[in-house]
Amino acid sequence: QVQLVESGGGVVQPGRSLELSCAASGFTFFSYGMHWVRQAPGKGLEWVAFIWYDGSTKYYADSVKGRFTISRDNSKNTLFLQMHTLRPEDTALYYCATDGVMAAHPPNWFDPWGQGTLVTVSS
Amino acid sequence: SYVLTQPPSVSVAPGQTARITCGGNNIGSKSVHWYQQKPGQAPVVVVYDDNDRPSGIPERFSGSNSGNTATLTISRIEAGDEADYSCQVWDRNSEHVVFGGGTKLTVL
């Protein structure tokens, strides 16, 4: 079955870096755009970044642009999010999610989602 | 940047119909997608492209989109429908995905 498993979360000090991973299985990962979405404790969903199926196009939310980098390794069915200069407001559960349409542009709906990995930025 | 506005909460009795709105400037020109999120779980898409349902989503879930308002309608409400619901669009001007703030649906 289709599965997305995030990892790499943890507690990190402000200003430091962290890299998240999302391992995909059960579908043709290389055919789909992928997203990162985050949810701060008790808050709503916030889109973070999108990468096209072949990695040629990337979009970022204004709140992370210049600090976060989305990438993928289609040979390993893995999505990444490099996060630099972390701030307390980056504290959230980070989900990876598959774009709902194969090789589509622009992005569509998200289906499925992983279960998330928690990032806490605190001194 | 593009903004989607949802009511923070909606309450409805079992068996009744819930309508959750998502307001945005000329949202009728965009494709709207809706997610259900239960406590401790990841979101699940319940309606995509304004009014299509993924396989496995009951026919009780439907959507509409016109003018400045999109609406998720859940008929014959059940206790298991209690959850947070969020709308989402792609804004081509900013090249951003945008989520609404979410609506907590309470079944009385």
PDB file of C-alpha atoms in Angstrom:
ATOM      1  CA  GLN A   1       0.000   0.000   0.000  1.00  0.00           C
ATOM      2  CA  VAL A   2       1.007   3.632  -0.439  1.00  0.00           C
ATOM      3  CA  GLN A   3       3.106   4.797   2.475  1.00  0.00           C
ATOM      4  CA  LEU A   4       5.018   7.942   3.412  1.00  0.00           C
ATOM      5  CA  VAL A   5       7.261   7.867   6.482  1.00  0.00           C
ATOM      6  CA  GLU A   6       8.880  11.049   7.738  1.00  0.00           C
ATOM      7  CA  SER A   7      11.965  11.132   9.941  1.00  0.00           C
ATOM      8  CA  GLY A   8      14.639  13.506  11.171  1.00  0.00           C
ATOM      9  CA  GLY A   9      12.626  15.650  13.550  1.00  0.00           C
ATOM     10  CA  GLY A  10      13.825  16.586  17.014  1.00  0.00           C
ATOM     11  CA  VAL A  11      14.724  19.419  19.340  1.00  0.00           C
ATOM     12  CA  VAL A  12      17.129  21.996  17.918  1.00  0.00           C
ATOM     13  CA  GLN A  13      18.383  25.360  19.097  1.00  0.00           C
ATOM     14  CA  PRO A  14      17.440  28.563  17.278  1.00  0.00           C
ATOM     15  CA  GLY A  15      19.795  29.325  14.421  1.00  0.00           C
ATOM     16  CA  ARG A  16      20.765  25.692  13.911  1.00  0.00           C
ATOM     17  CA  SER A  17      19.964  23.353  11.021  1.00  0.00           C
ATOM     18  CA  LEU A  18      18.030  20.123  10.580  1.00  0.00           C
ATOM     19  CA  GLU A  19      17.236  17.816   7.660  1.00  0.00           C
ATOM     20  CA  LEU A  20      13.972  15.930   7.347  1.00  0.00           C
ATOM     21  CA  SER A  21      13.447  12.861   5.180  1.00  0.00           C
ATOM     22  CA  CYS A  22      10.326  11.221   3.787  1.00  0.00           C
ATOM     23  CA  ALA A  23      10.582   7.626   2.579  1.00  0.00           C
ATOM     24  CA  ALA A  24       7.946   6.712  -0.002  1.00  0.00           C
ATOM     25  CA  SER A  25       6.718   3.262  -0.987  1.00  0.00           C
ATOM     26  CA  GLY A  26       3.825   1.616  -2.766  1.00  0.00           C
ATOM     27  CA  PHE A  27       3.640   3.989  -5.725  1.00  0.00           C
ATOM     28  CA  THR A  28       5.794   5.374  -8.547  1.00  0.00           C
ATOM     29  CA  PHE A  29       7.462   8.085  -6.507  1.00  0.00           C
ATOM     30  CA  PHE A  30       9.363   9.476  -9.502  1.00  0.00           C
ATOM     31  CA  SER A  31       6.067  10.293 -11.251  1.00  0.00           C
ATOM     32  CA  TYR A  32       4.609  12.605  -8.624  1.00  0.00           C
ATOM     33  CA  GLY A  33       5.266  16.060  -7.277  1.00  0.00           C
ATOM     34  CA  MET A  34       5.759  16.165  -3.527  1.00  0.00           C
ATOM     35  CA  HIS A  35       5.008  18.657  -0.787  1.00  0.00           C
ATOM     36  CA  TRP A  36       6.017  19.521   2.741  1.00  0.00           C
ATOM     37  CA  VAL A  37       3.272  20.903   4.969  1.00  0.00           C
ATOM     38  CA  ARG A  38       3.605  21.852   8.621  1.00  0.00           C
ATOM     39  CA  GLN A  39       1.239  22.312  11.519  1.00  0.00           C
ATOM     40  CA  ALA A  40       2.222  24.238  14.624  1.00  0.00           C
ATOM     41  CA  PRO A  41       0.761  22.904  17.890  1.00  0.00           C
ATOM     42  CA  GLY A  42      -2.948  23.683  18.011  1.00  0.00           C
ATOM     43  CA  LYS A  43      -2.836  25.572  14.725  1.00  0.00           C
ATOM     44  CA  GLY A  44      -3.912  25.050  11.137  1.00  0.00           C
ATOM     45  CA  LEU A  45      -2.069  23.645   8.156  1.00  0.00           C
ATOM     46  CA  GLU A  46       0.693  25.693   6.532  1.00  0.00           C
ATOM     47  CA  TRP A  47       2.173  24.713   3.173  1.00  0.00           C
ATOM     48  CA  VAL A  48       5.977  24.820   3.192  1.00  0.00           C
ATOM     49  CA  ALA A  49       7.336  23.700  -0.174  1.00  0.00           C
ATOM     50  CA  PHE A  50       6.664  21.754  -3.385  1.00  0.00           C
ATOM     51  CA  ILE A  51       8.984  19.955  -5.776  1.00  0.00           C
ATOM     52  CA  TRP A  52       8.025  18.703  -9.209  1.00  0.00           C
ATOM     53  CA  TYR A  53       8.327  14.999 -10.045  1.00  0.00           C
ATOM     54  CA  ASP A  54      11.742  15.437 -11.661  1.00  0.00           C
ATOM     55  CA  GLY A  55      13.009  18.090  -9.262  1.00  0.00           C
ATOM     56  CA  SER A  56      13.141  20.770 -11.955  1.00  0.00           C
ATOM     57  CA  THR A  57      10.607  23.096 -10.339  1.00  0.00           C
ATOM     58  CA  LYS A  58      10.393  24.122  -6.700  1.00  0.00           C
ATOM     59  CA  TYR A  59       8.130  26.518  -4.839  1.00  0.00           C
ATOM     60  CA  TYR A  60       8.440  27.803  -1.279  1.00  0.00           C
ATOM     61  CA  ALA A  61       6.272  29.608   1.220  1.00  0.00           C
ATOM     62  CA  ASP A  62       7.468  33.134   1.959  1.00  0.00           C
ATOM     63  CA  SER A  63       8.068  32.186   5.599  1.00  0.00           C
ATOM     64  CA  VAL A  64      10.776  29.669   4.670  1.00  0.00           C
ATOM     65  CA  LYS A  65      12.155  30.915   1.368  1.00  0.00           C
ATOM     66  CA  GLY A  66      15.914  31.317   1.546  1.00  0.00           C
ATOM     67  CA  ARG A  67      16.186  29.163   4.677  1.00  0.00           C
ATOM     68  CA  PHE A  68      14.640  25.831   3.619  1.00  0.00           C
ATOM     69  CA  THR A  69      15.496  23.676   0.590  1.00  0.00           C
ATOM     70  CA  ILE A  70      13.333  20.896  -0.780  1.00  0.00           C
ATOM     71  CA  SER A  71      14.962  18.100  -2.772  1.00  0.00           C
ATOM     72  CA  ARG A  72      14.388  14.513  -3.777  1.00  0.00           C
ATOM     73  CA  ASP A  73      16.290  11.372  -4.703  1.00  0.00           C
ATOM     74  CA  ASN A  74      14.106   9.404  -7.089  1.00  0.00           C
ATOM     75  CA  SER A  75      16.572   6.504  -7.072  1.00  0.00           C
ATOM     76  CA  LYS A  76      15.900   6.104  -3.343  1.00  0.00           C
ATOM     77  CA  ASN A  77      12.220   7.118  -3.313  1.00  0.00           C
ATOM     78  CA  THR A  78      13.035   9.793  -0.765  1.00  0.00           C
ATOM     79  CA  LEU A  79      12.026  13.405  -0.270  1.00  0.00           C
ATOM     80  CA  PHE A  80      14.115  15.824   1.803  1.00  0.00           C
ATOM     81  CA  LEU A  81      13.731  19.159   3.528  1.00  0.00           C
ATOM     82  CA  GLN A  82      16.895  20.953   4.583  1.00  0.00           C
ATOM     83  CA  MET A  83      16.108  23.578   7.197  1.00  0.00           C
ATOM     84  CA  HIS A  84      18.609  26.275   8.122  1.00  0.00           C
ATOM     85  CA  THR A  85      18.594  29.228  10.504  1.00  0.00           C
ATOM     86  CA  LEU A  86      15.699  27.687  12.397  1.00  0.00           C
ATOM     87  CA  ARG A  87      13.419  29.920  14.432  1.00  0.00           C
ATOM     88  CA  PRO A  88      11.047  29.160  17.324  1.00  0.00           C
ATOM     89  CA  GLU A  89       8.131  29.806  14.953  1.00  0.00           C
ATOM     90  CA  ASP A  90       9.304  26.866  12.823  1.00  0.00           C
ATOM     91  CA  THR A  91       8.218  24.556  15.637  1.00  0.00           C
ATOM     92  CA  ALA A  92       5.631  22.232  14.107  1.00  0.00           C
ATOM     93  CA  LEU A  93       4.703  18.757  12.984  1.00  0.00           C
ATOM     94  CA  TYR A  94       6.081  18.434   9.459  1.00  0.00           C
ATOM     95  CA  TYR A  95       4.168  16.285   6.985  1.00  0.00           C
ATOM     96  CA  CYS A  96       5.217  15.125   3.562  1.00  0.00           C
ATOM     97  CA  ALA A  97       2.407  14.642   1.078  1.00  0.00           C
ATOM     98  CA  THR A  98       2.018  13.457  -2.488  1.00  0.00           C
ATOM     99  CA  ASP A  99       0.505  15.684  -5.137  1.00  0.00           C
ATOM    100  CA  GLY A 100      -2.787  14.213  -6.264  1.00  0.00           C
ATOM    101  CA  VAL A 101      -2.053  14.120  -9.986  1.00  0.00           C
ATOM    102  CA  MET A 102       0.837  12.392 -11.712  1.00  0.00           C
ATOM    103  CA  ALA A 103       3.449  14.768 -13.142  1.00  0.00           C
ATOM    104  CA  ALA A 104       1.044  17.674 -12.840  1.00  0.00           C
ATOM    105  CA  HIS A 105       1.703  21.377 -12.847  1.00  0.00           C
ATOM    106  CA  PRO A 106       0.488  23.405 -11.107  1.00  0.00           C
ATOM    107  CA  PRO A 107       0.157  21.503  -7.835  1.00  0.00           C
ATOM    108  CA  ASN A 108      -3.196  19.968  -6.982  1.00  0.00           C
ATOM    109  CA  TRP A 109      -4.557  18.320  -3.869  1.00  0.00           C
ATOM    110  CA  PHE A 110      -2.497  16.288  -1.417  1.00  0.00           C
ATOM    111  CA  ASP A 111      -3.040  12.564  -1.196  1.00  0.00           C
ATOM    112  CA  PRO A 112      -1.734  10.719   0.709  1.00  0.00           C
ATOM    113  CA  TRP A 113       0.007  12.293   3.694  1.00  0.00           C
ATOM    114  CA  GLY A 114       2.578  10.830   6.022  1.00  0.00           C
ATOM    115  CA  GLN A 115       2.106  10.818   9.782  1.00  0.00           C
ATOM    116  CA  GLY A 116       4.556  13.658  10.331  1.00  0.00           C
ATOM    117  CA  THR A 117       7.764  14.305  12.230  1.00  0.00           C
ATOM    118  CA  LEU A 118       7.929  16.850  15.050  1.00  0.00           C
ATOM    119  CA  VAL A 119      10.433  19.692  14.958  1.00  0.00           C
ATOM    120  CA  THR A 120      10.893  21.765  18.101  1.00  0.00           C
ATOM    121  CA  VAL A 121      13.069  24.865  17.965  1.00  0.00           C
ATOM    122  CA  SER A 122      13.972  25.931  21.455  1.00  0.00           C
ATOM    123  CA  SER A 123      16.968  26.978  23.485  1.00  0.00           C
TER     124      SER A 123
ATOM    125  CA  SER B   1      -0.866  37.102  -0.930  1.00  0.00           C
ATOM    126  CA  TYR B   2      -4.061  35.147  -1.397  1.00  0.00           C
ATOM    127  CA  VAL B   3      -6.132  34.543   1.733  1.00  0.00           C
ATOM    128  CA  LEU B   4      -8.754  31.876   2.444  1.00  0.00           C
ATOM    129  CA  THR B   5     -11.182  32.566   5.281  1.00  0.00           C
ATOM    130  CA  GLN B   6     -13.054  29.839   7.172  1.00  0.00           C
ATOM    131  CA  PRO B   7     -15.292  30.088  10.237  1.00  0.00           C
ATOM    132  CA  PRO B   8     -13.419  28.788  13.293  1.00  0.00           C
ATOM    133  CA  SER B   9     -16.245  26.483  14.306  1.00  0.00           C
ATOM    134  CA  VAL B  10     -19.479  24.941  13.117  1.00  0.00           C
ATOM    135  CA  SER B  11     -21.854  22.888  15.253  1.00  0.00           C
ATOM    136  CA  VAL B  12     -24.558  20.576  13.977  1.00  0.00           C
ATOM    137  CA  ALA B  13     -26.820  17.884  15.387  1.00  0.00           C
ATOM    138  CA  PRO B  14     -26.595  14.272  14.209  1.00  0.00           C
ATOM    139  CA  GLY B  15     -28.595  13.630  11.073  1.00  0.00           C
ATOM    140  CA  GLN B  16     -28.541  17.279  10.055  1.00  0.00           C
ATOM    141  CA  THR B  17     -26.488  18.971   7.331  1.00  0.00           C
ATOM    142  CA  ALA B  18     -23.253  20.874   7.962  1.00  0.00           C
ATOM    143  CA  ARG B  19     -22.017  23.548   5.617  1.00  0.00           C
ATOM    144  CA  ILE B  20     -18.470  24.830   5.970  1.00  0.00           C
ATOM    145  CA  THR B  21     -17.518  27.872   3.931  1.00  0.00           C
ATOM    146  CA  CYS B  22     -14.195  28.970   2.508  1.00  0.00           C
ATOM    147  CA  GLY B  23     -14.027  32.560   1.331  1.00  0.00           C
ATOM    148  CA  GLY B  24     -11.496  34.019  -1.063  1.00  0.00           C
ATOM    149  CA  ASN B  25     -11.308  36.671  -3.748  1.00  0.00           C
ATOM    150  CA  ASN B  26     -12.832  35.138  -6.893  1.00  0.00           C
ATOM    151  CA  ILE B  27     -12.282  31.663  -5.470  1.00  0.00           C
ATOM    152  CA  GLY B  28     -14.764  30.416  -8.049  1.00  0.00           C
ATOM    153  CA  SER B  29     -11.984  30.669 -10.633  1.00  0.00           C
ATOM    154  CA  LYS B  30      -9.794  28.245  -8.691  1.00  0.00           C
ATOM    155  CA  SER B  31      -9.972  24.544  -7.889  1.00  0.00           C
ATOM    156  CA  VAL B  32     -10.746  24.012  -4.210  1.00  0.00           C
ATOM    157  CA  HIS B  33      -9.792  20.957  -2.202  1.00  0.00           C
ATOM    158  CA  TRP B  34     -11.041  19.990   1.263  1.00  0.00           C
ATOM    159  CA  TYR B  35      -9.335  17.986   4.012  1.00  0.00           C
ATOM    160  CA  GLN B  36     -10.621  16.288   7.126  1.00  0.00           C
ATOM    161  CA  GLN B  37      -8.270  15.981  10.088  1.00  0.00           C
ATOM    162  CA  LYS B  38      -9.164  14.068  13.227  1.00  0.00           C
ATOM    163  CA  PRO B  39      -7.167  14.507  16.457  1.00  0.00           C
ATOM    164  CA  GLY B  40      -3.737  12.901  16.288  1.00  0.00           C
ATOM    165  CA  GLN B  41      -4.138  11.952  12.637  1.00  0.00           C
ATOM    166  CA  ALA B  42      -2.847  13.268   9.335  1.00  0.00           C
ATOM    167  CA  PRO B  43      -5.258  15.147   7.055  1.00  0.00           C
ATOM    168  CA  VAL B  44      -7.273  13.214   4.495  1.00  0.00           C
ATOM    169  CA  VAL B  45      -8.702  14.719   1.316  1.00  0.00           C
ATOM    170  CA  VAL B  46     -12.493  14.411   1.259  1.00  0.00           C
ATOM    171  CA  VAL B  47     -13.290  16.596  -1.773  1.00  0.00           C
ATOM    172  CA  TYR B  48     -10.994  17.686  -4.596  1.00  0.00           C
ATOM    173  CA  ASP B  49     -11.461  19.907  -7.634  1.00  0.00           C
ATOM    174  CA  ASP B  50     -14.441  21.645  -6.043  1.00  0.00           C
ATOM    175  CA  ASN B  51     -16.825  18.669  -5.957  1.00  0.00           C
ATOM    176  CA  ASP B  52     -15.101  15.359  -6.690  1.00  0.00           C
ATOM    177  CA  ARG B  53     -14.764  12.655  -4.056  1.00  0.00           C
ATOM    178  CA  PRO B  54     -11.841  10.240  -3.691  1.00  0.00           C
ATOM    179  CA  SER B  55     -12.716   6.582  -3.546  1.00  0.00           C
ATOM    180  CA  GLY B  56     -13.791   5.591  -0.066  1.00  0.00           C
ATOM    181  CA  ILE B  57     -15.265   8.967   0.853  1.00  0.00           C
ATOM    182  CA  PRO B  58     -19.017   8.744   1.477  1.00  0.00           C
ATOM    183  CA  GLU B  59     -21.444  10.454  -0.876  1.00  0.00           C
ATOM    184  CA  ARG B  60     -22.558  12.505   2.131  1.00  0.00           C
ATOM    185  CA  PHE B  61     -19.541  14.732   1.428  1.00  0.00           C
ATOM    186  CA  SER B  62     -19.956  17.207  -1.419  1.00  0.00           C
ATOM    187  CA  GLY B  63     -18.584  20.560  -2.491  1.00  0.00           C
ATOM    188  CA  SER B  64     -19.500  23.644  -4.458  1.00  0.00           C
ATOM    189  CA  ASN B  65     -17.589  26.696  -5.564  1.00  0.00           C
ATOM    190  CA  SER B  66     -18.808  29.958  -7.043  1.00  0.00           C
ATOM    191  CA  GLY B  67     -17.992  33.633  -6.829  1.00  0.00           C
ATOM    192  CA  ASN B  68     -16.116  34.356  -3.630  1.00  0.00           C
ATOM    193  CA  THR B  69     -17.202  31.305  -1.632  1.00  0.00           C
ATOM    194  CA  ALA B  70     -16.567  27.583  -1.737  1.00  0.00           C
ATOM    195  CA  THR B  71     -18.634  25.294   0.466  1.00  0.00           C
ATOM    196  CA  LEU B  72     -18.135  21.817   1.855  1.00  0.00           C
ATOM    197  CA  THR B  73     -21.470  20.176   2.604  1.00  0.00           C
ATOM    198  CA  ILE B  74     -21.757  17.128   4.823  1.00  0.00           C
ATOM    199  CA  SER B  75     -25.223  15.635   4.926  1.00  0.00           C
ATOM    200  CA  ARG B  76     -26.687  13.218   7.472  1.00  0.00           C
ATOM    201  CA  ILE B  77     -24.020  14.134   9.982  1.00  0.00           C
ATOM    202  CA  GLU B  78     -22.588  11.337  12.108  1.00  0.00           C
ATOM    203  CA  ALA B  79     -20.551  11.481  15.302  1.00  0.00           C
ATOM    204  CA  GLY B  80     -17.531  10.249  13.350  1.00  0.00           C
ATOM    205  CA  ASP B  81     -17.594  13.367  11.187  1.00  0.00           C
ATOM    206  CA  GLU B  82     -16.406  15.473  14.099  1.00  0.00           C
ATOM    207  CA  ALA B  83     -13.035  16.837  12.957  1.00  0.00           C
ATOM    208  CA  ASP B  84     -11.174  19.880  11.648  1.00  0.00           C
ATOM    209  CA  TYR B  85     -11.840  20.724   8.012  1.00  0.00           C
ATOM    210  CA  SER B  86      -9.524  22.847   5.869  1.00  0.00           C
ATOM    211  CA  CYS B  87      -9.841  24.196   2.350  1.00  0.00           C
ATOM    212  CA  GLN B  88      -6.884  24.567  -0.009  1.00  0.00           C
ATOM    213  CA  VAL B  89      -6.148  26.151  -3.380  1.00  0.00           C
ATOM    214  CA  TRP B  90      -3.228  26.891  -5.666  1.00  0.00           C
ATOM    215  CA  ASP B  91      -2.663  30.590  -6.209  1.00  0.00           C
ATOM    216  CA  ARG B  92      -0.943  30.994  -9.569  1.00  0.00           C
ATOM    217  CA  ASN B  93      -0.163  34.662  -9.010  1.00  0.00           C
ATOM    218  CA  SER B  94       2.035  34.009  -5.994  1.00  0.00           C
ATOM    219  CA  GLU B  95       2.899  30.425  -6.992  1.00  0.00           C
ATOM    220  CA  HIS B  96       1.874  29.343  -3.518  1.00  0.00           C
ATOM    221  CA  VAL B  97      -0.368  26.660  -2.104  1.00  0.00           C
ATOM    222  CA  VAL B  98      -2.800  28.308   0.315  1.00  0.00           C
ATOM    223  CA  PHE B  99      -4.757  26.713   3.151  1.00  0.00           C
ATOM    224  CA  GLY B 100      -7.701  28.152   4.975  1.00  0.00           C
ATOM    225  CA  GLY B 101      -7.399  28.498   8.728  1.00  0.00           C
ATOM    226  CA  GLY B 102      -9.532  25.439   9.372  1.00  0.00           C
ATOM    227  CA  THR B 103     -12.993  24.876  10.835  1.00  0.00           C
ATOM    228  CA  LYS B 104     -13.695  22.684  13.822  1.00  0.00           C
ATOM    229  CA  LEU B 105     -16.888  20.715  13.230  1.00  0.00           C
ATOM    230  CA  THR B 106     -18.644  19.720  16.437  1.00  0.00           C
ATOM    231  CA  VAL B 107     -21.435  17.152  16.408  1.00  0.00           C
ATOM    232  CA  LEU B 108     -23.843  18.056  19.171  1.00  0.00           C
TER     233      LEU B 108
END
